[in-house]
Amino acid sequence: MKKKIAVIGASGYSGEELVRLLLHHPHAELVAVTSRQNAGQTLAQVFPKFASHPKSKTLRFTAPKTALLAKQADVVFLALPHGVAAEYAVSLLEAGCVVIDLSADFRLKSAEIYKEFYAHDHPAPELLKKAVYGLPEIYREQIKKTLLVASPGCYPTSILLPTIPLLKAGLVKSTGIIADSLSGVSGAGRKAEADYLFCECNESVRPYGVPKHRHLSEIEEQLSLAADSNVTIQFTPHLIPVNRGILTTLYFAPEKHFSNTTEMDALNGKISACYARNYGKEPFVRLLEGKALPDTKNVAGTNVIEIAWRLDPRTGRLVVMSAEDNLVKGASGQAVQSMNILCGFPETAGLV
Amino acid sequence: MKKKIAVIGASGYSGEELVRLLLHHPHAELVAVTSRQNAGQTLAQVFPKFASHPKSKTLRFTAPKTALLAKQADVVFLALPHGVAAEYAVSLLEAGCVVIDLSADFRLKSAEIYKEFYAHDHPAPELLKKAVYGLPEIYREQIKKTLLVASPGCYPTSILLPTIPLLKAGLVKSTGIIADSLSGVSGAGRKAEADYLFCECNESVRPYGVPKHRHLSEIEEQLSLAADSNVTIQFTPHLIPVNRGILTTLYFAPEKHFSNTTEMDALNGKISACYARNYGKEPFVRLLEGKALPDTKNVAGTNVIEIAWRLDPRTGRLVVMSAEDNLVKGASGQAVQSMNILCGFPETAGLV
Amino acid sequence: MKKKIAVIGASGYSGEELVRLLLHHPHAELVAVTSRQNAGQTLAQVFPKFASHPKSKTLRFTAPKTALLAKQADVVFLALPHGVAAEYAVSLLEAGCVVIDLSADFRLKSAEIYKEFYAHDHPAPELLKKAVYGLPEIYREQIKKTLLVASPGCYPTSILLPTIPLLKAGLVKSTGIIADSLSGVSGAGRKAEADYLFCECNESVRPYGVPKHRHLSEIEEQLSLAADSNVTIQFTPHLIPVNRGILTTLYFAPEKHFSNTTEMDALNGKISACYARNYGKEPFVRLLEGKALPDTKNVAGTNVIEIAWRLDPRTGRLVVMSAEDNLVKGASGQAVQSMNILCGFPETAGLV
Amino acid sequence: MKKKIAVIGASGYSGEELVRLLLHHPHAELVAVTSRQNAGQTLAQVFPKFASHPKSKTLRFTAPKTALLAKQADVVFLALPHGVAAEYAVSLLEAGCVVIDLSADFRLKSAEIYKEFYAHDHPAPELLKKAVYGLPEIYREQIKKTLLVASPGCYPTSILLPTIPLLKAGLVKSTGIIADSLSGVSGAGRKAEADYLFCECNESVRPYGVPKHRHLSEIEEQLSLAADSNVTIQFTPHLIPVNRGILTTLYFAPEKHFSNTTEMDALNGKISACYARNYGKEPFVRLLEGKALPDTKNVAGTNVIEIAWRLDPRTGRLVVMSAEDNLVKGASGQAVQSMNILCGFPETAGLV
């Protein structure tokens, strides 16, 4: 029998993407979508592109009422701003729902760090230890047993998946890591702000949020767990005129210095083995071979993250590059992947 | 009296941009444009956007013949592929022309490094020591006295201008420098290759040429001169779906460690003073203040490079960001700036 | 049991889109893909975005050899240039394959008109009467019984589907029809021509092929059949900087003049009824209601065509607008839809 | 001596473009820029791209106070919403300023039609007969003598310039005219509305405002004057993902039917002569020859409108196409052109 699913905050880009994925999911039935501004309208009215789906004419947006939603749904996705999400999570968990939260509210273990980065007290600190960070390739077993998934941010996913195996294997130093990321404009959400107007983004490339972006908190917490030591990284996000996609370039210092071709080949072999061991069987991690490099157009609309790397004999550094769709593997697709795991569905259900 | 100018290879993007600038230059008269494929056609036919200029109906593309061009022109711009440019330069210099070369042929001092990066013998190694690297903010005095300007590449300009003053002042370490660059598609030239088709670049962000791009040769030579020691950097170019613009993010280790706000403020003051001293009166370097960060849309079509920087107290690093139009400050505008200096015109003539 | 499918010419945009659709088709098995230039490479190498599909590592491009393909495949899609496609069709039909041709070779009934528009003799005129024009909403019954489907062009689909029902019902005059169409750049194919480079298309909007585009031949033949009289239309294609999508605006003179609100409402009712009767149950035609107007972003990646219309009381005209994805409903999706019908699969199989 | 100029509403796209043009105008000195939201900030702060201009650091945005502005400025440009502009115009004219209004407030002769299209009473109907419609190619002599220029809209300019000469010469019928227009997103203004976010416009092509766009009022009034009879046209605007540019395709019925090549050549000659007579010496109208067709990228950033036409022997129609930059010839450039005429400057001053 299909699980009944609600999406709270379904009118933003992540919410819309959740709707897209859930409408075609073989084991899920979308029973409720909420949005204050669109309450009363059908899915087809708000999102004409879903109008060919039979549900689109009958499923109507409602205002978010947790008591009602908890009766309707087994699993509730929260696609809400941080701070707001936590309140819904508390009520829904109490009412017996599984909660998959796409906000930042439960991604950190520490309420103090939350406050440092989000500038307000954590609304439900007691839940922080119950939440599982929803990066399936790292926390698959934990996701199976939780009722509260904190689905990772788009930048963190693009950085953590390439980096965690290297740190765990001790192949790179945990210090001096740099992540330079390029994000499509949907990452800013469907906010009617002048900065994200077409004419302000088209023919424009720009960094922003330098040097302390909020996502650093979850990135560094996860990297520190992987390295088993305190990790601080340099992170520079840039806004790029594409709808979807994050391209991240990572710079590492290998633990083991290489000074000739033989040593470089040996290190290359270790990195290759490390990635193969960690991701060789992962359905959504694509390790590129040969001369191929990541390209956001190869992952747009999919739950795949592409990873490639190069050792540079001139500098002694390791450069790792990843590409993902910020709305899919970087948000809604990954959230559905966690739902699949948590609910015992095939992990790729609805995602290929 | 106006100088007579020829552009060899005027049908590519840099050549077209030279034509645009020279048609409106107060002290220059464009007398010849060459292009094998467009020989016989008027400027207006090849570039409809110039059709409102009176010269566009009479000036016709010719095949490039140096003897004839040398009679017609005082100054010749070469917008040709590397290897080809050098041959023209030899003939034109012998015939008494000033040559401003936009190719890579005379940017390096060493013919060996040229061969390493460009995979063929240098066609005119004896000219390498006569050529001046046409970065006016650094080599203004030398440009005044040369007959052969080697105008810098687009990536090098975006990296060298922010970096050289810091190295010269000893404010940053000359080791471990990383340059992460994002370039518009015009940087690839007007080549009919599938990789640069609209549908291959639109909705795509991708690195390429990792880890050893050809421009590294001139970048490292210039940085080594500035640091007075051998400099090797990490450089990652990316292709971004905009027509024009390069955004470069640079990562440095400050020479002097800072561990508290006072030290950071002091270092910030030194960097600020360093840039002000070097560029405060430069007409084409814009040092950003306050919260402003570079944005390619603010420099598109202009000869300006924007520079901003941030010290990161969390990592101890200095992050410097620059934005330029790859076809103007990164190519044709800078070449015209060199011409202005060399010919004794006001340096901003035709460029504002 | 699954039908075995080959795609000849699988390296262009239509071919790639066929591959995308067929890889996930529940009743089809892609057994061969051909491309002279990519022969020997796997699907994953040529199209990294398909690399997550299990077949992508084993299925290799071959050079197109009809004898071999005929042994391997039950159904062969031809994604080839006109003139070339016909030759393959002849051999494959003789060898017992079903052929679905995406070129223009079998779309016309008249070899003379073919020659007028395509400037060479028809390579296989005897097949013209056997071919069925693959517009399922109009020729569903005929498609069921043919072995040779001539799948319509992208512009024709966007014009014919909105127009044919109006002509058949006698609601609009068959004279004076104007079709103004805006096409994404993928419509030009994956050809390495300077006109379709990113920098030539981005920030550019332009008409082309005015006034006699080749697609007029099939458009007018089909409209003439619908009107039962000779129809000549005005057609202006434009190139627009999007990857995918055609937006067509059609101008009609209603048969019945309306001079007041009552008459206009009555005519609106008839048009609405006409479209509902023809398309109300069509899975891939979306009739827009209320204030909604077509938008290519609502159909991109899908086999849906959106249609809306407005009567203009000021001019007495009927304006009809349609939006489709030129590569899906305008090419490969529609071809798969025809295959589904011809093979007795559910018509929407692999298309939703 | 330079004229002193103020721009009221300088923070929108038209206002910004006025600032760009006026900062480099040889006979104008920009003395005041107003914007409620940016009051207190310098030009350089609001528009970093102007930061290289010496005035940008000293000229500060103020709130708009007409008494003060009237003391400072000789000429005032109004880049304000309709309804608001008229109030400023009244005060400024009384205070002795020349007013060039880019809003719709004074473009119509009839206050009734204004009310029909703009849904409120005209705020200053007594000024309607004093205002001159600022289309220099048509009303040059009248502009010389007025104190109030109503600068035309972007769509109207793209339609009127190609059409008026044909109507005046009686070459086309004044009935049945269709204008199909494609506009860049800057046409919507710098409004923070979700419809104009990057992700809503990129990869999207869509009609809007069908069938009764407000600009029809001024288009039809001007066409009626040219035809000396009541003209009603069909007009369909579309939104296209470019920053700048309008491409308009016009469909006409020639007055004189042509049924063979000789007649067509004769008519072609008449159209050619008509355009040459009207626009042959116009600095900002480019009549395309040979196979060339308009392309917005050829006029972006310039005050030029490109015009081409084709007679279609198959349909008997005349198709005329135009391209302009909606912010320059379609707005601010044209307004500066009117200022040049009105003030006795060379008409092209500051515009080439």
XYZ file of N, CA and C in Angstrom, chain D residues 78-139:
186
model
N 11.344 62.312 -17.050
C 10.504 61.578 -16.108
C 10.498 60.095 -16.476
N 11.085 59.288 -15.629
C 11.081 57.832 -15.842
C 10.249 57.226 -14.722
N 8.967 57.521 -14.773
C 8.037 57.205 -13.684
C 6.865 56.392 -14.221
N 6.107 55.749 -13.346
C 4.903 55.053 -13.806
C 3.864 56.049 -14.325
N 3.003 55.570 -15.227
C 1.930 56.437 -15.709
C 1.042 56.867 -14.537
N 0.435 58.001 -14.677
C -0.380 58.532 -13.580
C 0.464 59.393 -12.657
N 1.610 58.890 -12.255
C 2.519 59.642 -11.390
C 3.262 60.714 -12.195
N 3.662 60.357 -13.387
C 4.476 61.264 -14.190
C 3.768 62.593 -14.439
N 2.474 62.533 -14.729
C 1.742 63.745 -15.103
C 1.820 64.810 -14.018
N 1.714 64.411 -12.771
C 1.764 65.392 -11.686
C 3.085 66.148 -11.665
N 4.167 65.404 -11.834
C 5.472 66.071 -11.886
C 5.565 66.993 -13.093
N 5.042 66.538 -14.201
C 5.132 67.339 -15.420
C 4.466 68.699 -15.228
N 3.294 68.699 -14.610
C 2.568 69.948 -14.391
C 3.427 70.937 -13.613
N 3.946 70.519 -12.487
C 4.761 71.417 -11.651
C 6.006 71.893 -12.379
N 6.665 70.989 -13.049
C 7.943 71.326 -13.679
C 7.746 72.266 -14.858
N 6.703 72.056 -15.602
C 6.418 72.966 -16.724
C 6.100 74.362 -16.193
N 5.313 74.405 -15.144
C 4.990 75.700 -14.537
C 6.249 76.407 -14.051
N 7.184 75.628 -13.560
C 8.425 76.217 -13.046
C 9.425 76.519 -14.162
N 9.029 76.256 -15.399
C 9.881 76.675 -16.515
C 10.817 75.624 -17.069
N 10.664 74.399 -16.645
C 11.530 73.342 -17.173
C 10.987 72.791 -18.491
N 11.900 72.245 -19.278
C 11.506 71.376 -20.375
C 11.320 69.981 -19.781
N 10.243 69.317 -20.194
C 9.952 67.995 -19.648
C 9.941 66.950 -20.759
N 10.727 65.892 -20.545
C 10.688 64.759 -21.466
C 10.224 63.562 -20.662
N 8.991 63.148 -20.987
C 8.306 62.147 -20.167
C 8.365 60.792 -20.861
N 8.939 59.810 -20.176
C 9.009 58.461 -20.760
C 7.801 57.602 -20.406
N 6.886 58.148 -19.609
C 5.686 57.373 -19.281
C 4.650 57.520 -20.395
N 3.512 56.864 -20.195
C 2.453 56.925 -21.198
C 1.553 58.156 -21.029
N 1.840 59.002 -20.041
C 0.847 60.006 -19.662
C 0.491 61.033 -20.730
N 1.412 61.356 -21.591
C 1.097 62.394 -22.581
C 1.223 61.917 -24.018
N 1.154 60.595 -24.186
C 1.340 60.064 -25.541
C 0.074 60.130 -26.373
N -1.079 60.194 -25.697
C -2.358 60.185 -26.413
C -2.918 61.590 -26.537
N -3.695 61.794 -27.555
C -4.394 63.077 -27.687
C -5.688 63.076 -26.879
N -6.232 61.897 -26.654
C -7.569 61.812 -26.069
C -7.536 61.297 -24.636
N -8.093 62.105 -23.722
C -8.171 61.687 -22.322
C -9.113 60.496 -22.149
N -10.094 60.383 -23.058
C -11.042 59.264 -22.952
C -10.330 57.943 -23.257
N -9.544 57.948 -24.322
C -8.828 56.709 -24.663
C -7.818 56.378 -23.559
N -7.208 57.423 -23.023
C -6.299 57.200 -21.888
C -7.021 56.437 -20.787
N -8.205 56.933 -20.448
C -8.954 56.288 -19.367
C -9.338 54.854 -19.731
N -9.710 54.647 -20.984
C -10.081 53.296 -21.418
C -8.916 52.326 -21.214
N -7.715 52.768 -21.554
C -6.577 51.840 -21.524
C -5.832 51.823 -20.185
N -5.876 52.957 -19.466
C -5.095 52.995 -18.223
C -5.966 52.967 -16.968
N -7.278 52.936 -17.170
C -8.212 52.655 -16.084
C -8.224 53.718 -14.980
N -7.810 54.929 -15.291
C -8.031 56.032 -14.355
C -8.123 57.331 -15.156
N -8.717 58.345 -14.553
C -8.828 59.624 -15.248
C -7.448 60.191 -15.546
N -7.351 60.892 -16.646
C -6.070 61.511 -16.953
C -5.802 62.613 -15.940
N -4.583 62.654 -15.366
C -4.307 63.610 -14.288
C -4.125 65.045 -14.767
N -3.928 65.272 -16.040
C -3.686 66.646 -16.517
C -4.107 66.758 -17.977
N -5.396 66.599 -18.230
C -5.846 66.516 -19.634
C -5.534 67.771 -20.450
N -5.430 68.905 -19.759
C -5.192 70.147 -20.492
C -3.827 70.163 -21.165
N -2.923 69.297 -20.700
C -1.577 69.276 -21.292
C -1.502 68.384 -22.539
N -2.517 67.572 -22.750
C -2.434 66.591 -23.836
C -2.190 67.243 -25.192
N -2.811 68.398 -25.409
C -2.616 68.992 -26.744
C -1.286 69.731 -26.867
N -0.663 70.032 -25.731
C 0.649 70.689 -25.792
C 1.793 69.700 -26.014
N 1.547 68.476 -25.617
C 2.632 67.485 -25.710
C 2.860 67.066 -27.160
N 4.116 66.775 -27.467
C 4.459 66.242 -28.785
C 4.919 64.807 -28.623
N 4.412 63.929 -29.475
C 4.800 62.518 -29.439
C 6.234 62.416 -29.950
N 7.116 61.976 -29.068
C 8.549 62.099 -29.338
C 9.152 61.051 -30.248
N 8.587 60.881 -31.414
C 9.158 59.979 -32.412
C 9.864 60.877 -33.430
N 11.162 61.101 -33.266
C 11.852 62.153 -34.029
C 11.734 61.989 -35.537
N 11.754 60.743 -36.001
C 11.715 60.539 -37.447
C 10.382 61.011 -38.033
N 9.379 61.131 -37.186
C 8.061 61.548 -37.664
C 7.745 62.983 -37.223
N 8.120 63.347 -36.025
C 7.707 64.637 -35.455
C 8.890 65.548 -35.137
